[in-house]
Each structure stands twice: as C-alpha cells, then as structure tokens.
PDB file of C-alpha atoms in Angstrom:
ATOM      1  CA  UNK A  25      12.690  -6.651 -12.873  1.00 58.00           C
ATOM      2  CA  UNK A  26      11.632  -6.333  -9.412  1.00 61.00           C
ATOM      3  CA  UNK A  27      12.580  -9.288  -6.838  1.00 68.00           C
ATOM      4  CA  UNK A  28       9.637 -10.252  -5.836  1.00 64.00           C
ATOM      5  CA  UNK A  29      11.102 -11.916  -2.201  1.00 78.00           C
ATOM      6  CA  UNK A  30      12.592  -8.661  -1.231  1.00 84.00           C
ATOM      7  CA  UNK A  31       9.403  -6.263  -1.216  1.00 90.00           C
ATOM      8  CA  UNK A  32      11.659  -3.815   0.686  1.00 89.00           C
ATOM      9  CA  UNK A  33      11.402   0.519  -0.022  1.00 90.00           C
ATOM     10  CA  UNK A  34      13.527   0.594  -3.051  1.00 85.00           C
ATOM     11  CA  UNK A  35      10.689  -1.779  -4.456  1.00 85.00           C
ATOM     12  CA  UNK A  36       6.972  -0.589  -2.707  1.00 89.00           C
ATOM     13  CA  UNK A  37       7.750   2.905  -1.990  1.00 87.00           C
ATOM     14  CA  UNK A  38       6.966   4.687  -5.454  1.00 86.00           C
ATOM     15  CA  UNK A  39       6.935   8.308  -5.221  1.00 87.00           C
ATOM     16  CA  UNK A  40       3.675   9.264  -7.590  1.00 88.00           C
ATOM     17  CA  UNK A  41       3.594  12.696  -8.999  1.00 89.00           C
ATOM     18  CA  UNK A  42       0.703  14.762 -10.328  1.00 87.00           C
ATOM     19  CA  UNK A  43      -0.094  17.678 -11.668  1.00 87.00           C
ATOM     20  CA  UNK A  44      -3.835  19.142 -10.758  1.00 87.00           C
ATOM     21  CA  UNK A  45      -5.190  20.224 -14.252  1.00 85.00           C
ATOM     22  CA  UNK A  46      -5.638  23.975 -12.636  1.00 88.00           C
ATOM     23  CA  UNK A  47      -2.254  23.719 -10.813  1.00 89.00           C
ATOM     24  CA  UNK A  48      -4.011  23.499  -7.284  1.00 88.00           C
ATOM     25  CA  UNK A  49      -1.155  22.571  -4.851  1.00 86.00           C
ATOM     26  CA  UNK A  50       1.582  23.019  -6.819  1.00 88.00           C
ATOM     27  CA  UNK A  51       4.602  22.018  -4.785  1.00 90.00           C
ATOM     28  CA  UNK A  52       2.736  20.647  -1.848  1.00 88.00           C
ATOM     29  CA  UNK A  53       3.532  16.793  -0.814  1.00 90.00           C
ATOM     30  CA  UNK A  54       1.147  14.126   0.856  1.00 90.00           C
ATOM     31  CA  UNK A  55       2.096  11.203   2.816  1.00 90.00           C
ATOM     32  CA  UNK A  56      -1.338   9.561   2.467  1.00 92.00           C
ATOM     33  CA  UNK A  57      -1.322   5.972   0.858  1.00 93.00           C
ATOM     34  CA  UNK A  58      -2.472   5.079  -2.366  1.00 92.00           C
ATOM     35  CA  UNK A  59      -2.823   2.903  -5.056  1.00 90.00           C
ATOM     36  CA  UNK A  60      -1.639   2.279  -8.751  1.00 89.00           C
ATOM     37  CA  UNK A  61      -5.487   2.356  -9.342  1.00 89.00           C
ATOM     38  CA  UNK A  62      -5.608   5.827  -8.210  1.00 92.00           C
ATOM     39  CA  UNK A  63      -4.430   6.872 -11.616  1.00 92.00           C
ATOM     40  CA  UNK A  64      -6.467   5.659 -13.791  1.00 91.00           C
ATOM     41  CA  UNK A  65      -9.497   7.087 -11.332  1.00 90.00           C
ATOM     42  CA  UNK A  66      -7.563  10.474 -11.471  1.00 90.00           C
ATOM     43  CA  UNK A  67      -6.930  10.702 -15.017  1.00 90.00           C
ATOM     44  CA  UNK A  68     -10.471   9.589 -15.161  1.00 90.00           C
ATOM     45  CA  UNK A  69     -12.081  12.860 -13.247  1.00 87.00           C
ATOM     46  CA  UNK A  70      -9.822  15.097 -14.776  1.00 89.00           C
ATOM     47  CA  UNK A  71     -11.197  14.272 -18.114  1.00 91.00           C
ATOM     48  CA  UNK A  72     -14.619  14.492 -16.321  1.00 90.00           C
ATOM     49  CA  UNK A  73     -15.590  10.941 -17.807  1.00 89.00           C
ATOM     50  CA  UNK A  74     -16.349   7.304 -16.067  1.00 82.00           C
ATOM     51  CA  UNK A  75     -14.841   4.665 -17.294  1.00 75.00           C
ATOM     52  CA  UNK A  76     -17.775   2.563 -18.531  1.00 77.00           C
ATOM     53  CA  UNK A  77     -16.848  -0.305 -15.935  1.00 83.00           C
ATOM     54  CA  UNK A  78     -15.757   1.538 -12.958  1.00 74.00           C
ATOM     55  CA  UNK A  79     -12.764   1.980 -11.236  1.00 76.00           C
ATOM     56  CA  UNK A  80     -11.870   1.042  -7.588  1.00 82.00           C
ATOM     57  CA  UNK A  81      -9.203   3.490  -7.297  1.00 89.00           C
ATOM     58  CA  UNK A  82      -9.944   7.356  -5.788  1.00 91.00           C
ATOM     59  CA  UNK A  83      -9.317  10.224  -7.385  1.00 90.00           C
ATOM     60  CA  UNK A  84      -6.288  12.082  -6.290  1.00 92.00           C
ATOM     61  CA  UNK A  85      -7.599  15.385  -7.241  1.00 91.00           C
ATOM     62  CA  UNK A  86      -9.900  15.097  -4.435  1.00 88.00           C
ATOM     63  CA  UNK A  87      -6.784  14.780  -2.265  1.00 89.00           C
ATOM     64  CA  UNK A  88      -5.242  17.800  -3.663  1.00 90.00           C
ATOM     65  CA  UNK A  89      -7.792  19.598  -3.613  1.00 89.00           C
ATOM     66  CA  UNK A  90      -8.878  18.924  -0.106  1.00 86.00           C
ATOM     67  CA  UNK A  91     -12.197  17.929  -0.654  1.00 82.00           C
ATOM     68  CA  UNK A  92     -14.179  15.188   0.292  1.00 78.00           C
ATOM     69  CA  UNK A  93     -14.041  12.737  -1.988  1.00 82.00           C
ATOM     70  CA  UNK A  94     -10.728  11.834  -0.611  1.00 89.00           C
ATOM     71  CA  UNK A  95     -10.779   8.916   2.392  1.00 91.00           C
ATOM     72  CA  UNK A  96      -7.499   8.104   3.794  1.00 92.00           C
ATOM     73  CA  UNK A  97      -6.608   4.802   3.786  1.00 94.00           C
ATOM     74  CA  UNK A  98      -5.344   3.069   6.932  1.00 95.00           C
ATOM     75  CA  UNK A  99      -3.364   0.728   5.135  1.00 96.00           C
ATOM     76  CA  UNK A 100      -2.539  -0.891   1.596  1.00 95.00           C
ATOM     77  CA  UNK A 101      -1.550  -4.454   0.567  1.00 94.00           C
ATOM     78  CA  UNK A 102       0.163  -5.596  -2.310  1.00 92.00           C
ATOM     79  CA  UNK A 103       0.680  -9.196  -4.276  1.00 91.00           C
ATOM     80  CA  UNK A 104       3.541  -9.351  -6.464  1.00 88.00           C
ATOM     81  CA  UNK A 105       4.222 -12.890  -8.339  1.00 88.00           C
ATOM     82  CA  UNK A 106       4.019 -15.378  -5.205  1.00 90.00           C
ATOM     83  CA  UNK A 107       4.669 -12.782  -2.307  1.00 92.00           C
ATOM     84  CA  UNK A 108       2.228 -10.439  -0.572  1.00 95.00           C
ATOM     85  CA  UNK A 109       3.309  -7.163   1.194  1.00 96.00           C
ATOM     86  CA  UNK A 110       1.090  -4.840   3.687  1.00 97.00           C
ATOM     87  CA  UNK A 111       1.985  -1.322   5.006  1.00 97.00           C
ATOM     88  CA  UNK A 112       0.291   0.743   7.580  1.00 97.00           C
ATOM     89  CA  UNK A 113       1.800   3.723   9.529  1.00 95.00           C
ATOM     90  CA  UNK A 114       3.851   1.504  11.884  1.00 97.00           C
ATOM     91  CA  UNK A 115       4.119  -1.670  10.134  1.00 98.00           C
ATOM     92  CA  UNK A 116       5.601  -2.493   6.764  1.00 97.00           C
ATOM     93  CA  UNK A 117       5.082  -6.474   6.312  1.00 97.00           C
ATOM     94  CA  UNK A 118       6.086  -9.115   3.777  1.00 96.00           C
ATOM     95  CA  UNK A 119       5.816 -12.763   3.196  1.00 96.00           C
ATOM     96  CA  UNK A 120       5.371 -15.432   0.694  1.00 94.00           C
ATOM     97  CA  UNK A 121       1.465 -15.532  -0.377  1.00 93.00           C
ATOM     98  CA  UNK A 122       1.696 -19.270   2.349  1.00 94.00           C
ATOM     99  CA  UNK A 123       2.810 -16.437   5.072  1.00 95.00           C
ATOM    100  CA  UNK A 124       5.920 -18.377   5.589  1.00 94.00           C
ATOM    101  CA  UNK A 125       9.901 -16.432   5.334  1.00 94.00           C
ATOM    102  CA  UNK A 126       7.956 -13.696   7.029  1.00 96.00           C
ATOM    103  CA  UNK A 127       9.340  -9.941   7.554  1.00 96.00           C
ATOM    104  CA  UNK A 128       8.315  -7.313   9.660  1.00 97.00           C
ATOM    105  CA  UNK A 129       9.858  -3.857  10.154  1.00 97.00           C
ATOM    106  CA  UNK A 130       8.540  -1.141  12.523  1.00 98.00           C
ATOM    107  CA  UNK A 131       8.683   1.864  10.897  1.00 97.00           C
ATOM    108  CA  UNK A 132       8.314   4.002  13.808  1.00 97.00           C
ATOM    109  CA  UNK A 133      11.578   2.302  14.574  1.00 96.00           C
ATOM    110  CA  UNK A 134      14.835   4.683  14.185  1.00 94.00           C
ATOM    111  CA  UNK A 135      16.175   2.469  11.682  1.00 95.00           C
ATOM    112  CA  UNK A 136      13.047   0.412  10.988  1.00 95.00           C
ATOM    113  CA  UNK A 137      14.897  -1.621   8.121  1.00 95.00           C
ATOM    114  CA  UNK A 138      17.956  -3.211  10.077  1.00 94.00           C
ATOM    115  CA  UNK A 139      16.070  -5.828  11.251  1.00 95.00           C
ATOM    116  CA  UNK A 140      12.342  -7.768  10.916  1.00 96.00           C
ATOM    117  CA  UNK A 141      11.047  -7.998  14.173  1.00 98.00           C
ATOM    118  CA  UNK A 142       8.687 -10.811  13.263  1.00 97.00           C
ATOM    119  CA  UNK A 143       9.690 -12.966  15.733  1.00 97.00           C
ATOM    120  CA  UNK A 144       8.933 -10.517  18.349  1.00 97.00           C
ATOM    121  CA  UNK A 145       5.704  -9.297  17.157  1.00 98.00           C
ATOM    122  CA  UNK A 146       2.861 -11.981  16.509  1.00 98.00           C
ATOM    123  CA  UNK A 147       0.177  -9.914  16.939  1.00 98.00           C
ATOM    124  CA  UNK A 148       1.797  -7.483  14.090  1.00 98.00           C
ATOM    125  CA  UNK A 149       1.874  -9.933  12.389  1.00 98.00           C
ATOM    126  CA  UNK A 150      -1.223 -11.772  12.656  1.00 98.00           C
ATOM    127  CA  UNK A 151      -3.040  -8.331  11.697  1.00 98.00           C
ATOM    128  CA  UNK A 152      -1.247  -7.565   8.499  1.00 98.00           C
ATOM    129  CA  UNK A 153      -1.842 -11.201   7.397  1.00 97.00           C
ATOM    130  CA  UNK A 154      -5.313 -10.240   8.116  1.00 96.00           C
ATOM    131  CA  UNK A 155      -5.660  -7.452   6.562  1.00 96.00           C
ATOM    132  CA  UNK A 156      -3.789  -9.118   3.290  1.00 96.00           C
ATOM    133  CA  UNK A 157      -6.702 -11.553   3.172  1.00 95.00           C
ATOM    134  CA  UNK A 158      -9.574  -9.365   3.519  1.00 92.00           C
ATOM    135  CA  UNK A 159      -8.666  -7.684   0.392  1.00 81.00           C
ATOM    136  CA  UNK A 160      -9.048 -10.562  -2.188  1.00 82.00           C
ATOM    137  CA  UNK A 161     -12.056 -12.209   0.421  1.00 83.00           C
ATOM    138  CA  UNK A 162     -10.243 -15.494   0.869  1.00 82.00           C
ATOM    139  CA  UNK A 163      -7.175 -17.572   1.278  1.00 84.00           C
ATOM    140  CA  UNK A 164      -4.746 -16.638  -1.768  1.00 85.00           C
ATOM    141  CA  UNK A 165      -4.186 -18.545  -5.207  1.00 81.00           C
ATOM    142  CA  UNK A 166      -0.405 -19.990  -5.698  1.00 75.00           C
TER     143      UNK A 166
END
C-alpha cells in the first residue's frame, strides 16, 4: 500500500496514459493536471454516453484533441486516509488533514525534494491549505 504520511512523487505523480479512439496525438505528452475522475469522464465520451448521475471529472479527449472542452486546472488536491496533499506549478504541499507535520517543496526549486521549505514559506502554505479546503467546502472529517 501507499504510505499515506509520505505523499511524495513516487506516490502522487501517476503517469496516465490514453489512447484517443481515432489515434489523435499519438505519441504527444501533456503536463496539464488531472484527476482519477478524468477517466471515467473520458471513457464516458468516448462511448458517447452520460453516465446517468454525472461525472465531475473532464474528458481527456478534449485535451487531446485540443478543443475546448478542456480547462486547465491551476491546481489539484488530494486526501488519502488522514493526510491531504495539494500541487500547483510551484508548490507541491502535504500535511495531516489537522495541517500539522506540514511539507512544502518548491518545485521550481533545482532539487525541489531535498528539503520542505515550510518553515520559510507561510504564505505557501497558507494558500495550499486554502485551496485544500475549498474543495470539500469546509473544515475536513478525521
């Protein structure tokens, strides 16, 4: 299993692979950030079917094939058993879901994983803990 204190690359950083039903893009890569619930709204739209209670994901073939009904996302959060985890471009956070034994890594940083820089950030921080409650509306369950 995962360790859910240690929400480090190894863990978050899934490489996702798809093939476009008509092989648009074969061989091209994206950096954008997405979701697990991507794939069920891709599979989804290349079956041209809606699931009958909706899906909150995006479809990935709208990325590939670059039209519009692809929005980038500016960031994505995570919770995994009692820990939460946030990543934008420059900031890849992770905490307990109480914000305390708090990392932060800048990942514009040449080697953005030698050491959290929480201490030295707290307005970093205070944004990606932010952001991690926005998604859910509200403080977080233990």
């Amino acid at each position: 299993g995962k360790p859910a204190g240690a929400l480090y690359p190894g863990t978050m950083h899934i490489p996702l692979m798809v093939r476009h039903p008509k092989g648009t893009g074969a061989g091209g890569r994206f950096s954008n950030l997405a979701y697990t619930l991507d794939v069920p709204a891709t599979v989804c739209a290349a079956a041209g079917t809606k699931p009958e209670q909706g899906v909150h994901g995006q479809n990935l073939l709208g990325l590939m094939e670059g039209s519009g009904e692809w929005r980038d996302r500016e960031y994505v959060t995570c919770r995994y058993s009692n820990c939460v985890w946030y990543r934008d471009d420059a900031n890849w956070y992770f905490s307990n879901a109480r914000f305390e034994n708090v990392r932060l890594f800048d990942l514009e940083a040449g080697d953005p994983f030698k050491q959290s820089i929480a201490g030295k950030a707290p307005e970093r921080v205070k944004r990606a803990q932010q952001r991690i409650l926005e998604e859910p509306g509200g403080p977080l369950p233990d």
